[in-house]
Amino acid sequence: MKRKAFLIDTTRCTACRSCQVACKQWNKLAAEATVNHGSYENPPDLTPLLYNQIHFIEQEQGDDLRWLFINRRCMHCADAGCVKVCPSAGALYHTKEGLVAYNREKCIECHYCVSGCPFDVPRYDTKQKVTKCHACSNRVQNGLLPACAKACPTQSLKFGDRDQLIAEAKAAGKKLYGENDLGGLGVLYVLDDEPGTYRLPKNPAIPASIFFWKDVVKPLGILGFWGAVGVAALHYVTIGPKKLDDADDQPRKGGE
Ligand code: SF4
Ligand code: SF4
Ligand code: SF4
């Protein structure tokens, strides 16, 4: 199957936040009380109940105000740090469309995926289970657009075959963020300024500590576990089951 992706043209975004509302509706995410922090941006960040967020960049330019908007969400990385570091098989996984979904029943609440994500995306619900944009995998598998892409009135947020979206953007002379980063992101941006202006890393990378965890600590842990099982089995076969000493079999004073 061809890889799917989002193409988000920030120059077309009017910050109407239809995408935020559509996501909440489709995923049945409750509203949250927020506090005015001197900006129309609301809420100010992703939360366990907000899988995509319109981030406002407000710059004073003389008497004018320059407004830039960007839809923040999981980037559906091909080389996904969250999937790499997750110790519970199937809790975070790539769908056949190449997007990164999760199964909260398999999440063991370790929070390792937070440190594995270069974009500060995963959040935790009240039960400490991972939450994030899952690319509406249930809709996409039934031939529907993700709810946020369907709701966007300005075509800022498009979803489709990744190669085709890239070809169309390039034919229109647009420069893309995310085409080749981390194996190619599943969320591509057309930006109106440098990535740093939008709080996007210029060269996103999985933290080096993750490789230490995945390639050294995790295999050693598994080796240690199976080593202990092997020693116990060998002991049982060669010596037999452990017998209680006579002393062990006697009642002790003071409830010991
Ligand atoms: S953006 Fe973060 S949470 Fe999303 S796939 Fe990439 S590493 Fe995982
Ligand atoms: S793809 Fe679905 S889950 Fe992800 S932000 Fe859009 S509506 Fe929410
Ligand atoms: S629906 Fe489209 S135009 Fe409206 S805030 Fe979201 S991305 Fe921007």
mmCIF file of C-alpha atoms and ligand atoms in Angstrom:
data_model
loop_
_atom_site.group_PDB
_atom_site.id
_atom_site.type_symbol
_atom_site.label_atom_id
_atom_site.label_comp_id
_atom_site.label_asym_id
_atom_site.label_seq_id
_atom_site.Cartn_x
_atom_site.Cartn_y
_atom_site.Cartn_z
ATOM 1 C CA MET A 1 0.000 0.000 0.000
ATOM 2 C CA LYS A 2 1.183 3.532 -0.791
ATOM 3 C CA ARG A 3 2.233 5.559 2.209
ATOM 4 C CA LYS A 4 -0.289 8.180 3.344
ATOM 5 C CA ALA A 5 0.562 11.578 4.809
ATOM 6 C CA PHE A 6 -0.746 14.999 5.787
ATOM 7 C CA LEU A 7 0.411 18.078 3.923
ATOM 8 C CA ILE A 8 -0.146 21.198 6.011
ATOM 9 C CA ASP A 9 0.244 24.502 4.172
ATOM 10 C CA THR A 10 0.637 26.982 7.031
ATOM 11 C CA THR A 11 0.242 29.916 4.614
ATOM 12 C CA ARG A 12 -3.398 28.906 4.056
ATOM 13 C CA CYS A 13 -4.302 28.437 7.722
ATOM 14 C CA THR A 14 -6.660 31.074 9.158
ATOM 15 C CA ALA A 15 -6.576 29.643 12.707
ATOM 16 C CA CYS A 16 -10.290 28.910 12.608
ATOM 17 C CA ARG A 17 -9.544 25.757 14.654
ATOM 18 C CA SER A 18 -12.140 23.631 12.860
ATOM 19 C CA CYS A 19 -9.443 20.925 12.938
ATOM 20 C CA GLN A 20 -9.198 21.062 16.741
ATOM 21 C CA VAL A 21 -12.983 20.862 17.135
ATOM 22 C CA ALA A 22 -13.448 18.072 14.551
ATOM 23 C CA CYS A 23 -10.808 15.972 16.301
ATOM 24 C CA LYS A 24 -12.486 16.458 19.659
ATOM 25 C CA GLN A 25 -15.860 15.505 18.199
ATOM 26 C CA TRP A 26 -14.660 12.388 16.353
ATOM 27 C CA ASN A 27 -12.586 11.138 19.280
ATOM 28 C CA LYS A 28 -15.204 12.141 21.886
ATOM 29 C CA LEU A 29 -12.644 14.206 23.807
ATOM 30 C CA ALA A 30 -14.077 16.369 26.566
ATOM 31 C CA ALA A 31 -13.711 20.156 26.614
ATOM 32 C CA GLU A 32 -11.100 21.567 29.009
ATOM 33 C CA ALA A 33 -11.162 24.717 31.127
ATOM 34 C CA THR A 34 -8.393 27.070 29.944
ATOM 35 C CA VAL A 35 -6.930 30.367 31.115
ATOM 36 C CA ASN A 36 -6.380 33.428 28.916
ATOM 37 C CA HIS A 37 -2.617 33.860 28.569
ATOM 38 C CA GLY A 38 -2.709 37.025 26.492
ATOM 39 C CA SER A 39 -3.182 35.368 23.128
ATOM 40 C CA TYR A 40 -6.003 34.025 20.974
ATOM 41 C CA GLU A 41 -4.104 30.730 21.056
ATOM 42 C CA ASN A 42 -6.227 28.325 23.076
ATOM 43 C CA PRO A 43 -5.300 25.891 24.566
ATOM 44 C CA PRO A 44 -1.596 26.817 24.577
ATOM 45 C CA ASP A 45 -0.312 23.264 24.069
ATOM 46 C CA LEU A 46 -1.270 19.682 23.229
ATOM 47 C CA THR A 47 -3.016 17.912 26.102
ATOM 48 C CA PRO A 48 -4.257 14.365 26.722
ATOM 49 C CA LEU A 49 -7.626 15.646 25.430
ATOM 50 C CA LEU A 50 -6.248 17.656 22.484
ATOM 51 C CA TYR A 51 -4.527 15.704 19.690
ATOM 52 C CA ASN A 52 -3.932 18.678 17.397
ATOM 53 C CA GLN A 53 -3.387 22.291 18.329
ATOM 54 C CA ILE A 54 -3.134 25.531 16.380
ATOM 55 C CA HIS A 55 -0.002 27.229 17.668
ATOM 56 C CA PHE A 56 0.020 31.034 17.259
ATOM 57 C CA ILE A 57 3.247 32.912 16.544
ATOM 58 C CA GLU A 58 2.618 36.590 17.177
ATOM 59 C CA GLN A 59 5.356 39.038 16.113
ATOM 60 C CA GLU A 60 5.232 42.810 16.463
ATOM 61 C CA GLN A 61 6.438 44.562 13.291
ATOM 62 C CA GLY A 62 6.354 48.301 13.923
ATOM 63 C CA ASP A 63 2.677 49.166 14.346
ATOM 64 C CA ASP A 64 1.633 45.855 12.790
ATOM 65 C CA LEU A 65 1.280 42.365 14.154
ATOM 66 C CA ARG A 66 2.501 39.412 12.133
ATOM 67 C CA TRP A 67 0.466 36.295 12.789
ATOM 68 C CA LEU A 68 1.676 32.832 11.819
ATOM 69 C CA PHE A 69 -0.257 29.677 12.594
ATOM 70 C CA ILE A 70 0.744 26.048 12.603
ATOM 71 C CA ASN A 71 -1.188 22.885 13.309
ATOM 72 C CA ARG A 72 0.840 20.844 15.826
ATOM 73 C CA ARG A 73 0.331 17.101 16.164
ATOM 74 C CA CYS A 74 2.126 13.761 15.957
ATOM 75 C CA MET A 75 4.380 13.792 12.880
ATOM 76 C CA HIS A 76 3.883 10.086 12.079
ATOM 77 C CA CYS A 77 7.638 9.572 11.590
ATOM 78 C CA ALA A 78 8.801 6.613 9.455
ATOM 79 C CA ASP A 79 11.717 6.243 11.862
ATOM 80 C CA ALA A 80 9.648 6.836 15.012
ATOM 81 C CA GLY A 81 11.513 7.250 18.308
ATOM 82 C CA CYS A 82 8.335 6.441 20.258
ATOM 83 C CA VAL A 83 7.910 3.075 18.517
ATOM 84 C CA LYS A 84 11.636 2.322 18.879
ATOM 85 C CA VAL A 85 11.760 2.894 22.620
ATOM 86 C CA CYS A 86 8.398 1.393 23.599
ATOM 87 C CA PRO A 87 9.004 -1.856 25.531
ATOM 88 C CA SER A 88 5.425 -3.148 25.093
ATOM 89 C CA ALA A 89 4.925 -4.768 21.684
ATOM 90 C CA GLY A 90 1.951 -3.312 19.844
ATOM 91 C CA ALA A 91 1.370 -0.358 22.188
ATOM 92 C CA LEU A 92 2.716 2.016 19.496
ATOM 93 C CA TYR A 93 2.894 0.729 15.929
ATOM 94 C CA HIS A 94 2.956 1.659 12.233
ATOM 95 C CA THR A 95 -0.283 1.080 10.350
ATOM 96 C CA LYS A 96 -0.201 -0.336 6.830
ATOM 97 C CA GLU A 97 -0.646 3.247 5.575
ATOM 98 C CA GLY A 98 2.638 4.149 7.322
ATOM 99 C CA LEU A 99 1.037 6.195 10.132
ATOM 100 C CA VAL A 100 1.774 5.777 13.838
ATOM 101 C CA ALA A 101 -1.187 4.561 15.897
ATOM 102 C CA TYR A 102 -1.421 3.086 19.394
ATOM 103 C CA ASN A 103 -3.309 0.543 21.430
ATOM 104 C CA ARG A 104 -3.921 1.976 24.895
ATOM 105 C CA GLU A 105 -4.737 -1.484 26.277
ATOM 106 C CA LYS A 106 -1.115 -2.474 25.605
ATOM 107 C CA CYS A 107 0.399 0.728 27.052
ATOM 108 C CA ILE A 108 2.176 -0.149 30.320
ATOM 109 C CA GLU A 109 2.372 3.505 31.481
ATOM 110 C CA CYS A 110 6.193 3.648 31.411
ATOM 111 C CA HIS A 111 6.246 7.051 29.574
ATOM 112 C CA TYR A 112 9.441 6.128 27.661
ATOM 113 C CA CYS A 113 7.883 7.349 24.407
ATOM 114 C CA VAL A 114 8.023 10.932 25.710
ATOM 115 C CA SER A 115 11.823 10.819 25.776
ATOM 116 C CA GLY A 116 11.906 9.055 22.390
ATOM 117 C CA CYS A 117 9.891 11.722 20.572
ATOM 118 C CA PRO A 118 11.841 14.610 18.977
ATOM 119 C CA PHE A 119 8.645 16.689 18.744
ATOM 120 C CA ASP A 120 7.327 16.534 22.344
ATOM 121 C CA VAL A 121 4.064 14.916 21.287
ATOM 122 C CA PRO A 122 2.899 12.016 23.502
ATOM 123 C CA ARG A 123 0.644 12.921 26.428
ATOM 124 C CA TYR A 124 -0.959 10.736 29.124
ATOM 125 C CA ASP A 125 -4.577 10.405 30.113
ATOM 126 C CA THR A 126 -5.886 10.145 33.693
ATOM 127 C CA LYS A 127 -4.967 6.443 33.711
ATOM 128 C CA GLN A 128 -1.413 7.317 32.552
ATOM 129 C CA LYS A 129 -2.001 5.688 29.153
ATOM 130 C CA VAL A 130 -0.470 7.254 26.034
ATOM 131 C CA THR A 131 -2.600 9.576 23.886
ATOM 132 C CA LYS A 132 -1.755 11.418 20.669
ATOM 133 C CA CYS A 133 -3.008 11.854 17.100
ATOM 134 C CA HIS A 134 -3.526 8.372 15.645
ATOM 135 C CA ALA A 135 -4.209 9.752 12.150
ATOM 136 C CA CYS A 136 -7.836 8.668 12.480
ATOM 137 C CA SER A 137 -6.715 5.157 11.556
ATOM 138 C CA ASN A 138 -10.276 3.891 12.061
ATOM 139 C CA ARG A 139 -11.587 6.385 9.468
ATOM 140 C CA VAL A 140 -8.689 5.983 7.021
ATOM 141 C CA GLN A 141 -9.063 2.186 6.971
ATOM 142 C CA ASN A 142 -12.669 2.729 5.896
ATOM 143 C CA GLY A 143 -11.746 5.071 3.051
ATOM 144 C CA LEU A 144 -12.611 8.287 4.941
ATOM 145 C CA LEU A 145 -10.472 11.374 5.425
ATOM 146 C CA PRO A 146 -9.160 12.090 8.934
ATOM 147 C CA ALA A 147 -11.742 14.262 10.704
ATOM 148 C CA CYS A 148 -9.420 17.296 10.925
ATOM 149 C CA ALA A 149 -8.566 17.207 7.186
ATOM 150 C CA LYS A 150 -12.233 16.880 6.267
ATOM 151 C CA ALA A 151 -13.152 19.870 8.440
ATOM 152 C CA CYS A 152 -10.459 22.289 7.222
ATOM 153 C CA PRO A 153 -12.274 24.922 5.111
ATOM 154 C CA THR A 154 -9.158 26.415 3.484
ATOM 155 C CA GLN A 155 -7.403 23.248 2.249
ATOM 156 C CA SER A 156 -4.532 24.100 4.562
ATOM 157 C CA LEU A 157 -4.733 20.545 5.868
ATOM 158 C CA LYS A 158 -4.635 17.888 3.171
ATOM 159 C CA PHE A 159 -4.377 14.122 3.500
ATOM 160 C CA GLY A 160 -3.570 11.600 0.787
ATOM 161 C CA ASP A 161 -0.837 9.591 -0.948
ATOM 162 C CA ARG A 162 2.456 10.950 0.335
ATOM 163 C CA ASP A 163 4.292 10.848 -3.010
ATOM 164 C CA GLN A 164 1.449 12.595 -4.767
ATOM 165 C CA LEU A 165 1.191 15.353 -2.142
ATOM 166 C CA ILE A 166 4.943 15.965 -2.422
ATOM 167 C CA ALA A 167 4.810 16.053 -6.234
ATOM 168 C CA GLU A 168 1.903 18.522 -6.215
ATOM 169 C CA ALA A 169 3.589 20.816 -3.685
ATOM 170 C CA LYS A 170 6.841 20.829 -5.641
ATOM 171 C CA ALA A 171 5.025 21.470 -8.927
ATOM 172 C CA ALA A 172 3.511 24.533 -7.218
ATOM 173 C CA GLY A 173 7.030 25.691 -6.259
ATOM 174 C CA LYS A 174 6.595 25.042 -2.519
ATOM 175 C CA LYS A 175 9.426 24.062 -0.199
ATOM 176 C CA LEU A 176 8.622 21.266 2.226
ATOM 177 C CA TYR A 177 9.616 20.554 5.805
ATOM 178 C CA GLY A 178 9.839 16.861 6.681
ATOM 179 C CA GLU A 179 10.300 15.233 3.297
ATOM 180 C CA ASN A 180 13.425 13.307 4.314
ATOM 181 C CA ASP A 181 13.723 13.804 8.076
ATOM 182 C CA LEU A 182 13.495 10.646 10.230
ATOM 183 C CA GLY A 183 12.913 8.465 7.190
ATOM 184 C CA GLY A 184 10.340 10.963 5.914
ATOM 185 C CA LEU A 185 7.662 12.463 8.134
ATOM 186 C CA GLY A 186 4.006 11.603 7.746
ATOM 187 C CA VAL A 187 3.242 15.282 8.321
ATOM 188 C CA LEU A 188 4.805 17.625 5.772
ATOM 189 C CA TYR A 189 4.688 21.378 6.189
ATOM 190 C CA VAL A 190 4.817 24.346 3.859
ATOM 191 C CA LEU A 191 6.236 27.105 6.080
ATOM 192 C CA ASP A 192 6.398 30.868 5.699
ATOM 193 C CA ASP A 193 9.567 31.225 7.786
ATOM 194 C CA GLU A 194 12.398 29.163 9.283
ATOM 195 C CA PRO A 195 11.371 25.965 11.145
ATOM 196 C CA GLY A 196 12.616 27.450 14.445
ATOM 197 C CA THR A 197 10.037 30.249 14.187
ATOM 198 C CA TYR A 198 7.353 27.549 14.422
ATOM 199 C CA ARG A 199 9.172 25.720 17.256
ATOM 200 C CA LEU A 200 10.120 22.924 14.824
ATOM 201 C CA PRO A 201 13.633 21.423 15.086
ATOM 202 C CA LYS A 202 15.696 22.237 11.987
ATOM 203 C CA ASN A 203 17.163 18.737 11.880
ATOM 204 C CA PRO A 204 14.929 16.500 13.997
ATOM 205 C CA ALA A 205 16.686 13.433 15.416
ATOM 206 C CA ILE A 206 15.919 10.669 17.876
ATOM 207 C CA PRO A 207 17.828 11.306 21.157
ATOM 208 C CA ALA A 208 21.051 9.234 21.286
ATOM 209 C CA SER A 209 20.044 7.851 24.701
ATOM 210 C CA ILE A 210 17.257 5.933 22.947
ATOM 211 C CA PHE A 211 19.778 3.904 20.957
ATOM 212 C CA PHE A 212 21.597 3.080 24.204
ATOM 213 C CA TRP A 213 18.291 1.904 25.682
ATOM 214 C CA LYS A 214 17.222 -0.056 22.608
ATOM 215 C CA ASP A 215 20.550 -1.551 21.537
ATOM 216 C CA VAL A 216 22.268 -2.082 24.908
ATOM 217 C CA VAL A 217 20.008 -1.918 27.986
ATOM 218 C CA LYS A 218 16.943 -3.670 26.528
ATOM 219 C CA PRO A 219 18.847 -6.673 25.021
ATOM 220 C CA LEU A 220 20.910 -7.000 28.241
ATOM 221 C CA GLY A 221 17.703 -6.998 30.288
ATOM 222 C CA ILE A 222 16.211 -9.726 28.090
ATOM 223 C CA LEU A 223 19.505 -11.688 28.232
ATOM 224 C CA GLY A 224 19.560 -11.354 32.038
ATOM 225 C CA PHE A 225 15.958 -12.565 32.308
ATOM 226 C CA TRP A 226 16.504 -15.654 30.108
ATOM 227 C CA GLY A 227 19.864 -16.283 31.843
ATOM 228 C CA ALA A 228 18.088 -16.464 35.223
ATOM 229 C CA VAL A 229 15.421 -18.782 33.758
ATOM 230 C CA GLY A 230 18.187 -21.022 32.296
ATOM 231 C CA VAL A 231 20.069 -21.226 35.620
ATOM 232 C CA ALA A 232 16.856 -22.089 37.490
ATOM 233 C CA ALA A 233 16.006 -24.802 34.933
ATOM 234 C CA LEU A 234 19.541 -26.255 35.125
ATOM 235 C CA HIS A 235 19.351 -26.321 38.919
ATOM 236 C CA TYR A 236 16.001 -28.148 38.774
ATOM 237 C CA VAL A 237 17.280 -30.764 36.287
ATOM 238 C CA THR A 238 20.656 -31.439 37.981
ATOM 239 C CA ILE A 239 19.823 -31.004 41.711
ATOM 240 C CA GLY A 240 16.039 -31.190 41.824
ATOM 241 C CA PRO A 241 13.517 -28.887 43.493
ATOM 242 C CA LYS A 242 14.683 -26.877 46.524
ATOM 243 C CA LYS A 243 13.875 -28.704 49.797
ATOM 244 C CA LEU A 244 13.060 -26.876 52.991
ATOM 245 C CA ASP A 245 15.684 -27.278 55.708
ATOM 246 C CA ASP A 246 14.411 -28.743 58.917
ATOM 247 C CA ALA A 247 15.046 -25.361 60.542
ATOM 248 C CA ASP A 248 13.011 -23.642 57.807
ATOM 249 C CA ASP A 249 10.125 -26.001 58.506
ATOM 250 C CA GLN A 250 9.808 -25.043 62.204
ATOM 251 C CA PRO A 251 7.561 -22.245 63.448
ATOM 252 C CA ARG A 252 9.565 -19.178 64.534
ATOM 253 C CA LYS A 253 9.243 -16.908 67.482
ATOM 254 C CA GLY A 254 7.636 -13.473 67.120
ATOM 255 C CA GLY A 255 5.800 -14.363 63.928
ATOM 256 C CA GLU A 256 9.030 -14.513 61.899
HETATM 257 S S1 SF4 B 1 6.169 12.658 16.334
HETATM 258 FE FE1 SF4 B 1 6.764 11.633 18.235
HETATM 259 S S2 SF4 B 1 4.920 10.505 18.832
HETATM 260 FE FE2 SF4 B 1 4.676 11.001 16.656
HETATM 261 S S3 SF4 B 1 5.541 9.231 15.528
HETATM 262 FE FE3 SF4 B 1 7.205 10.742 15.740
HETATM 263 S S4 SF4 B 1 8.261 10.059 17.607
HETATM 264 FE FE4 SF4 B 1 6.227 9.103 17.647
HETATM 265 S S1 SF4 B 2 -5.989 12.753 12.272
HETATM 266 FE FE1 SF4 B 2 -7.725 12.302 13.622
HETATM 267 S S2 SF4 B 2 -6.759 11.951 15.622
HETATM 268 FE FE2 SF4 B 2 -5.243 13.032 14.363
HETATM 269 S S3 SF4 B 2 -5.543 15.223 14.799
HETATM 270 FE FE3 SF4 B 2 -6.790 14.720 12.967
HETATM 271 S S4 SF4 B 2 -8.818 14.253 13.784
HETATM 272 FE FE4 SF4 B 2 -7.380 14.128 15.517
HETATM 273 S S1 SF4 B 3 -9.190 23.984 9.943
HETATM 274 FE FE1 SF4 B 3 -7.599 24.513 8.476
HETATM 275 S S2 SF4 B 3 -7.655 26.767 8.390
HETATM 276 FE FE2 SF4 B 3 -8.780 26.162 10.210
HETATM 277 S S3 SF4 B 3 -7.249 26.206 11.851
HETATM 278 FE FE3 SF4 B 3 -7.271 24.100 11.091
HETATM 279 S S4 SF4 B 3 -5.688 24.033 9.542
HETATM 280 FE FE4 SF4 B 3 -6.117 26.203 9.921
#
